[in-house]
Short mmCIF file of C-alpha atoms and ligand atoms in Angstrom, two decimals:
data_model
loop_
_atom_site.label_atom_id
_atom_site.label_comp_id
_atom_site.label_asym_id
_atom_site.label_seq_id
_atom_site.Cartn_x
_atom_site.Cartn_y
_atom_site.Cartn_z
CA MET A 1 87.87 145.20 63.66
CA THR A 2 88.11 147.84 66.40
CA ILE A 3 90.91 147.27 68.87
CA THR A 4 91.22 150.81 70.20
CA ASN A 5 88.41 151.37 72.63
CA ARG A 6 89.41 154.87 73.58
CA ILE A 7 90.20 157.67 71.16
CA PRO A 8 91.00 160.60 73.42
CA TYR A 9 90.43 163.23 70.73
CA ARG A 10 87.13 164.85 70.00
CA ARG A 11 87.76 166.19 66.49
CA ILE A 12 90.24 164.63 64.07
CA PHE A 13 91.37 166.23 60.82
CA VAL A 14 92.11 163.55 58.21
CA ALA A 15 94.28 165.30 55.61
CA GLY A 16 94.00 163.65 52.17
CA HIS A 17 90.62 162.03 52.90
CA ARG A 18 89.87 161.35 49.23
CA GLY A 19 93.01 159.23 48.82
CA MET A 20 93.28 155.49 49.40
CA VAL A 21 94.63 155.86 52.95
CA GLY A 22 92.54 158.89 53.91
CA ALA A 23 89.31 157.19 52.80
CA ALA A 24 90.19 154.08 54.83
CA LEU A 25 90.81 156.30 57.85
CA CYS A 26 87.41 157.94 57.43
CA ARG A 27 85.76 154.48 57.29
CA ARG A 28 87.64 153.43 60.42
CA LEU A 29 86.86 156.56 62.41
CA GLN A 30 83.26 157.15 61.32
CA ASP A 31 81.58 155.77 64.44
CA GLU A 32 84.25 156.80 66.91
CA ALA A 33 85.17 160.43 66.44
CA GLU A 34 84.13 163.58 64.66
CA VAL A 35 86.17 163.60 61.46
CA VAL A 36 86.97 166.90 59.77
CA THR A 37 87.96 166.90 56.08
CA ALA A 38 88.50 169.44 53.30
CA ASP A 39 88.61 169.04 49.53
CA ARG A 40 91.79 170.09 47.83
CA HIS A 41 90.15 172.98 45.96
CA ASP A 42 88.93 174.35 49.31
CA LEU A 43 92.18 173.73 51.16
CA ASP A 44 95.54 173.50 49.42
CA LEU A 45 97.83 172.24 52.17
CA LYS A 46 100.78 174.07 50.59
CA ASP A 47 99.05 177.39 51.27
CA ARG A 48 99.96 178.47 54.79
CA GLU A 49 97.25 181.13 55.09
CA ALA A 50 94.57 178.69 54.00
CA VAL A 51 95.85 176.08 56.44
CA ASP A 52 95.89 178.67 59.26
CA ARG A 53 92.29 179.67 58.47
CA PHE A 54 91.24 176.02 58.41
CA PHE A 55 92.74 175.23 61.84
CA ALA A 56 91.36 178.45 63.35
CA LYS A 57 87.86 177.64 62.09
CA HIS A 58 87.65 173.89 62.79
CA GLN A 59 89.96 173.57 65.81
CA PRO A 60 90.74 169.87 65.53
CA ASP A 61 92.69 168.43 68.43
CA ALA A 62 94.32 165.71 66.34
CA VAL A 63 95.56 165.39 62.76
CA ILE A 64 96.33 162.29 60.72
CA PHE A 65 98.30 163.42 57.70
CA ALA A 66 97.57 161.16 54.72
CA ALA A 67 97.93 163.83 52.02
CA ALA A 68 100.72 163.59 49.47
CA LYS A 69 101.60 164.17 45.87
CA VAL A 70 102.29 160.58 44.86
CA GLY A 71 103.43 159.02 41.60
CA GLY A 72 105.24 156.10 40.03
CA ILE A 73 108.96 155.83 39.28
CA GLY A 74 108.56 157.60 35.93
CA ALA A 75 106.85 160.68 37.35
CA ASN A 76 109.14 160.80 40.39
CA SER A 77 112.31 160.71 38.27
CA ALA A 78 111.07 163.10 35.60
CA TYR A 79 109.58 165.73 37.94
CA PRO A 80 111.65 165.76 41.17
CA VAL A 81 111.00 169.48 41.77
CA PRO A 82 107.23 169.26 42.44
CA PHE A 83 107.66 165.98 44.32
CA LEU A 84 110.09 167.67 46.73
CA VAL A 85 108.50 171.12 46.88
CA ASP A 86 104.82 170.10 47.10
CA ASN A 87 105.36 167.35 49.65
CA ALA A 88 107.80 169.31 51.82
CA LEU A 89 105.57 172.41 51.74
CA MET A 90 102.42 170.45 52.62
CA ALA A 91 104.22 168.82 55.54
CA ILE A 92 105.87 171.99 56.88
CA GLN A 93 102.79 174.21 56.54
CA THR A 94 100.41 171.69 58.07
CA ILE A 95 102.63 170.54 60.95
CA SER A 96 103.73 174.04 61.98
CA SER A 97 100.26 175.56 61.62
CA ALA A 98 98.79 172.68 63.63
CA TYR A 99 101.23 173.32 66.46
CA GLU A 100 100.53 177.07 66.44
CA HIS A 101 96.79 176.39 66.58
CA GLY A 102 97.10 174.12 69.59
CA VAL A 103 96.62 170.77 67.86
CA GLU A 104 97.54 168.30 70.56
CA ARG A 105 98.29 165.20 68.47
CA PHE A 106 99.79 164.91 64.98
CA LEU A 107 100.41 161.61 63.18
CA PHE A 108 102.39 162.11 59.97
CA LEU A 109 102.51 159.48 57.22
CA GLY A 110 105.51 158.69 55.09
CA SER A 111 106.55 155.47 53.44
CA THR A 112 109.41 152.99 53.61
CA CYS A 113 111.09 154.73 50.66
CA ILE A 114 112.64 156.99 53.35
CA TYR A 115 115.10 154.18 54.13
CA PRO A 116 118.42 153.87 52.26
CA ARG A 117 118.51 152.11 48.90
CA ASP A 118 120.79 149.34 50.25
CA CYS A 119 119.06 149.10 53.61
CA PRO A 120 119.62 145.76 55.42
CA GLN A 121 116.44 143.63 55.36
CA PRO A 122 114.09 143.64 57.10
CA MET A 123 114.17 147.45 57.29
CA ARG A 124 114.48 148.69 60.85
CA GLU A 125 113.61 152.21 61.99
CA GLU A 126 117.27 152.81 62.94
CA ALA A 127 118.29 152.55 59.27
CA LEU A 128 117.02 156.08 58.56
CA LEU A 129 119.77 158.37 57.17
CA THR A 130 122.44 155.68 57.26
CA GLY A 131 123.04 155.61 53.48
CA PRO A 132 122.07 157.05 50.07
CA LEU A 133 118.41 156.97 49.06
CA GLU A 134 117.04 155.22 45.98
CA SER A 135 117.67 157.85 43.28
CA THR A 136 114.32 157.33 41.48
CA ASN A 137 112.30 158.56 44.47
CA GLU A 138 114.88 160.67 46.30
CA ALA A 139 112.88 163.92 46.05
CA TYR A 140 109.73 162.32 47.51
CA ALA A 141 111.72 160.58 50.24
CA LEU A 142 113.52 163.80 51.22
CA ALA A 143 110.18 165.59 51.60
CA LYS A 144 108.81 162.74 53.75
CA ILE A 145 111.98 162.73 55.88
CA THR A 146 111.47 166.49 56.36
CA GLY A 147 107.97 165.89 57.72
CA LEU A 148 109.13 163.06 59.96
CA LYS A 149 112.03 165.15 61.33
CA LEU A 150 109.82 168.20 61.86
CA CYS A 151 107.45 166.12 64.01
CA GLN A 152 110.48 164.77 65.90
CA TYR A 153 111.76 168.33 66.46
CA TYR A 154 108.37 169.62 67.69
CA ARG A 155 108.43 166.77 70.15
CA SER A 156 112.03 167.29 71.33
CA GLN A 157 111.86 171.11 71.44
CA PHE A 158 108.30 171.63 72.71
CA GLY A 159 107.20 168.25 74.04
CA ALA A 160 104.47 168.00 71.40
CA LYS A 161 102.80 164.62 70.81
CA TYR A 162 103.86 164.65 67.16
CA ASN A 163 105.29 161.56 65.45
CA SER A 164 105.13 159.50 62.25
CA ALA A 165 104.15 156.15 60.76
CA MET A 166 105.93 154.56 57.79
CA PRO A 167 103.63 152.08 56.00
CA THR A 168 104.83 149.31 53.74
CA ASN A 169 103.20 148.75 50.28
CA LEU A 170 99.44 149.16 50.58
CA TYR A 171 96.51 147.85 48.56
CA GLY A 172 92.74 147.82 48.85
CA PRO A 173 89.69 149.94 48.03
CA GLY A 174 90.56 153.22 46.33
CA ASP A 175 93.78 151.93 44.75
CA ASN A 176 94.97 153.26 41.41
CA TYR A 177 94.49 150.93 38.40
CA HIS A 178 96.10 153.08 35.73
CA PRO A 179 97.55 150.69 33.09
CA GLU A 180 101.03 152.31 33.29
CA HIS A 181 101.23 154.26 36.57
CA SER A 182 99.85 151.78 39.08
CA HIS A 183 101.78 149.77 41.69
CA VAL A 184 102.55 146.10 41.17
CA LEU A 185 99.57 144.60 43.02
CA PRO A 186 96.76 146.63 41.39
CA ALA A 187 98.55 146.31 38.02
CA LEU A 188 98.58 142.49 38.33
CA LEU A 189 94.99 142.39 39.57
CA ARG A 190 93.86 144.30 36.52
CA ARG A 191 95.99 142.21 34.11
CA PHE A 192 94.70 138.89 35.48
CA HIS A 193 91.11 140.14 35.51
CA GLU A 194 91.36 141.21 31.86
CA ALA A 195 93.09 137.93 30.93
CA ALA A 196 90.36 135.93 32.69
CA CYS A 197 87.62 137.89 30.88
CA ALA A 198 89.38 137.49 27.50
CA GLY A 199 90.26 133.79 28.06
CA ASP A 200 93.97 134.48 27.40
CA PRO A 201 96.07 131.28 27.60
CA SER A 202 98.94 133.00 29.47
CA VAL A 203 99.89 136.15 31.36
CA THR A 204 103.48 137.40 31.34
CA ILE A 205 104.82 139.15 34.43
CA TRP A 206 107.91 141.38 34.43
CA GLY A 207 111.18 140.02 35.82
CA THR A 208 112.08 136.63 37.22
CA GLY A 209 109.16 136.70 39.68
CA LYS A 210 111.67 136.06 42.48
CA ALA A 211 111.74 139.57 44.00
CA ARG A 212 110.12 139.54 47.44
CA ARG A 213 107.62 142.19 48.58
CA GLU A 214 105.33 142.89 51.54
CA PHE A 215 101.72 144.12 51.32
CA LEU A 216 99.31 145.54 53.89
CA TYR A 217 95.56 145.90 53.36
CA VAL A 218 94.68 149.59 53.67
CA ASP A 219 91.91 149.05 56.26
CA ASP A 220 94.47 147.28 58.44
CA LEU A 221 96.70 150.33 58.09
CA ALA A 222 93.84 152.61 59.14
CA ASP A 223 93.25 150.43 62.18
CA ALA A 224 96.97 150.61 63.06
CA LEU A 225 96.99 154.40 62.72
CA VAL A 226 94.01 154.80 65.03
CA HIS A 227 95.76 152.48 67.49
CA LEU A 228 98.94 154.57 67.26
CA LEU A 229 96.99 157.81 67.70
CA VAL A 230 96.54 156.95 71.36
CA TRP A 231 99.58 158.35 73.15
CA PRO A 232 101.37 156.61 74.72
CA GLU A 233 100.42 153.33 73.03
CA SER A 234 99.89 150.54 75.55
CA GLY A 235 102.09 152.20 78.14
CA THR A 236 105.19 152.14 75.90
CA GLU A 237 107.15 155.29 75.12
CA PRO A 238 105.92 156.38 71.65
CA ALA A 239 108.53 156.23 68.91
CA ASP A 240 109.37 159.24 66.72
CA TRP A 241 108.61 157.05 63.74
CA LEU A 242 107.37 153.52 63.44
CA ASN A 243 107.10 151.00 60.60
CA VAL A 244 103.61 149.72 59.84
CA GLY A 245 103.42 146.46 57.93
CA THR A 246 102.84 142.76 58.24
CA GLY A 247 106.52 141.82 58.40
CA LEU A 248 105.64 139.02 55.93
CA ASP A 249 106.77 138.96 52.33
CA LEU A 250 106.25 136.74 49.29
CA THR A 251 107.69 136.52 45.79
CA ILE A 252 106.06 138.38 42.93
CA LEU A 253 105.36 134.99 41.31
CA GLU A 254 103.54 133.84 44.46
CA LEU A 255 101.61 137.12 44.49
CA ALA A 256 100.64 136.59 40.84
CA SER A 257 99.42 133.05 41.62
CA ARG A 258 97.28 134.28 44.53
CA ILE A 259 95.77 137.03 42.38
CA ALA A 260 95.10 134.56 39.54
CA GLU A 261 93.27 132.33 42.02
CA VAL A 262 91.17 135.18 43.42
CA VAL A 263 90.10 136.46 39.99
CA GLY A 264 89.53 132.90 38.67
CA TYR A 265 92.25 132.95 36.02
CA ARG A 266 93.25 129.40 35.00
CA GLY A 267 95.86 130.05 32.30
CA GLN A 268 99.62 129.93 32.57
CA ILE A 269 101.81 132.50 34.35
CA VAL A 270 105.02 133.24 32.44
CA THR A 271 107.96 135.28 33.75
CA ASP A 272 110.05 137.61 31.58
CA PRO A 273 113.59 137.69 33.06
CA SER A 274 114.70 140.28 30.46
CA ARG A 275 112.71 142.87 32.46
CA PRO A 276 114.11 144.32 35.72
CA ASP A 277 113.21 142.79 39.09
CA GLY A 278 114.02 145.86 41.19
CA THR A 279 115.33 145.40 44.72
CA PRO A 280 115.52 141.64 45.51
CA VAL A 281 113.82 141.97 48.93
CA LYS A 282 111.80 144.74 50.61
CA ARG A 283 110.31 143.97 53.98
CA THR A 284 109.71 146.03 57.13
CA ASP A 285 110.83 145.09 60.60
CA VAL A 286 107.63 145.37 62.66
CA THR A 287 109.10 144.49 66.06
CA ARG A 288 108.32 147.94 67.47
CA LEU A 289 104.81 147.94 66.05
CA HIS A 290 104.11 144.56 67.62
CA GLN A 291 105.46 145.85 70.93
CA THR A 292 102.68 148.45 70.92
CA GLY A 293 100.17 145.58 70.85
CA TRP A 294 99.03 145.85 67.23
CA ARG A 295 99.23 143.16 64.53
CA HIS A 296 97.63 143.03 61.11
CA ARG A 297 94.44 140.96 60.84
CA ILE A 298 93.57 140.75 57.16
CA ASP A 299 95.77 138.20 55.39
CA LEU A 300 96.72 138.63 51.77
CA THR A 301 94.16 136.24 50.29
CA GLU A 302 91.30 137.81 52.25
CA GLY A 303 92.55 141.31 51.37
CA LEU A 304 92.74 140.37 47.69
CA ARG A 305 89.18 139.00 47.77
CA ARG A 306 87.88 142.23 49.29
CA THR A 307 89.91 144.35 46.89
CA TYR A 308 88.70 142.40 43.87
CA ALA A 309 85.07 142.75 44.97
CA VAL A 310 85.49 146.55 45.11
CA PHE A 311 87.38 146.52 41.79
CA LEU A 312 84.47 144.69 40.11
CA GLU A 313 81.91 147.04 41.62
CA GLU A 314 83.85 150.17 40.61
CA SER A 315 84.42 148.77 37.11
CA ARG A 316 80.67 148.14 36.82
CA GLN A 317 79.93 151.68 37.92
CA GLY A 318 82.64 153.13 35.66
CA CYS A 319 84.44 154.83 38.55
CA LEU A 320 87.63 152.78 38.76
CA ARG A 321 90.49 155.08 39.78
CA GLN A 322 93.03 155.44 36.94
CA VAL A 323 95.28 158.47 37.48
N1 NAP B 401 99.66 153.74 48.46
C1 NAP B 401 100.67 153.10 48.99
O1 NAP B 401 101.01 151.96 48.62
C2 NAP B 401 101.43 153.73 50.13
C3 NAP B 401 102.46 152.97 50.71
C4 NAP B 401 103.18 153.53 51.76
C5 NAP B 401 102.89 154.80 52.19
N2 NAP B 401 101.89 155.52 51.62
C6 NAP B 401 101.69 156.89 52.10
O2 NAP B 401 100.35 157.11 52.48
C7 NAP B 401 100.02 158.48 52.22
C8 NAP B 401 98.74 158.53 51.40
O3 NAP B 401 98.92 157.76 50.24
P1 NAP B 401 97.69 157.35 49.30
O4 NAP B 401 98.10 156.11 48.58
O5 NAP B 401 96.41 157.38 50.06
O6 NAP B 401 97.73 158.55 48.25
P2 NAP B 401 96.54 159.11 47.34
O7 NAP B 401 95.52 158.07 47.16
O8 NAP B 401 97.17 159.70 46.12
O9 NAP B 401 95.95 160.29 48.23
C9 NAP B 401 96.65 161.47 48.48
C10 NAP B 401 95.68 162.53 48.89
O10 NAP B 401 96.42 163.76 49.12
C11 NAP B 401 95.67 164.81 48.57
N3 NAP B 401 96.54 165.95 48.22
C12 NAP B 401 97.58 165.96 47.35
N4 NAP B 401 98.10 167.20 47.27
C13 NAP B 401 97.37 167.99 48.08
C14 NAP B 401 97.40 169.37 48.40
N5 NAP B 401 98.31 170.20 47.87
N6 NAP B 401 96.48 169.85 49.28
C15 NAP B 401 95.55 169.03 49.82
N7 NAP B 401 95.47 167.71 49.56
C16 NAP B 401 96.36 167.21 48.69
C17 NAP B 401 94.99 164.23 47.35
O11 NAP B 401 93.90 165.03 47.00
P3 NAP B 401 93.07 164.81 45.62
O12 NAP B 401 92.17 163.65 45.92
O13 NAP B 401 92.36 166.07 45.43
O14 NAP B 401 94.10 164.52 44.56
C18 NAP B 401 94.61 162.85 47.85
O15 NAP B 401 93.36 162.88 48.49
C19 NAP B 401 101.25 159.10 51.52
O16 NAP B 401 102.04 159.76 52.47
C20 NAP B 401 101.99 157.90 51.01
O17 NAP B 401 103.40 158.10 50.95
C21 NAP B 401 101.16 155.02 50.58
#
């Protein structure tokens, strides 16, 4: 799994370590660096004084920022104020406090929702700020663009090694399986699992099934982030922000079929074209990522098998995440 043989930082603060991405980062880094973490009730990243105290006490030399207030379309559209304020505050307080406390390396995480709604596909890094954002997650995207730009400005104004990674859709251990608020992949995994257990003759999926999406296993993302932490990566000039994905997409119907196979569901898959498909295609351009020497390793079927094994174990233990 390890492709980075040299992490030049002695103490790394993983912000958001209890989340899906943060937990994967902790797994990835456990044998390679001293990882510093803090629970939210001990360290609210919106609170500048608390963040200052934390950096003064622990003195990390690198930060990977995987903390965020995240939510589905419903929550994002209904509550834009906290999605903008909380995420922008967390980013600004943490990035600026890190710089003032001498943190040498900062890797900020956003998502591909920062790109314009009608972005040409595959989405290239240059598309940033070239058109209107998708209105349903505009507040979240604006906060993430603020963090990305702040890292860019610390680099241009002070020469700091601060930049950002923009992951595609993620899945894997620690995902959210809430029946209404979860993303498409965990939602389908749960639906097909329940249908298999109940012996349902068919499962209906929303839309035509023709929309195309890309998915990256979260442990692959963690591996990419550790690779990108090394500055400069493989002798190339580090980018201010970089897409992280597989560059491969598939239709929602194909995704449903793969999930059905992994969970052992043998009934029929029915589409419901009266429901919305969303954007027809969403795929990242990973040319720059590949130029740094990193490619994903865990293909979708393998990632689904691993995810389903964890899903079954967490269900058995009664600790499946449903928020
Ligand atoms: N999941 C995806 O498909 C996906 C795709 C692309 C990009 N990303 C990006 O990856 C990053 C992490 O996402 P994720 O899926 O891992 O999210 P997640 O599972 O919801 O984790 C977010 C973490 O942030 C912490 N947090 C939230 N507000 C905080 C605050 N005020 N102070 C301190 N900690 C706070 C949460 O703490 P608690 O545990 O206490 O709530 C949680 O540990 C985000 O930037 C997201 O945009 C995710």
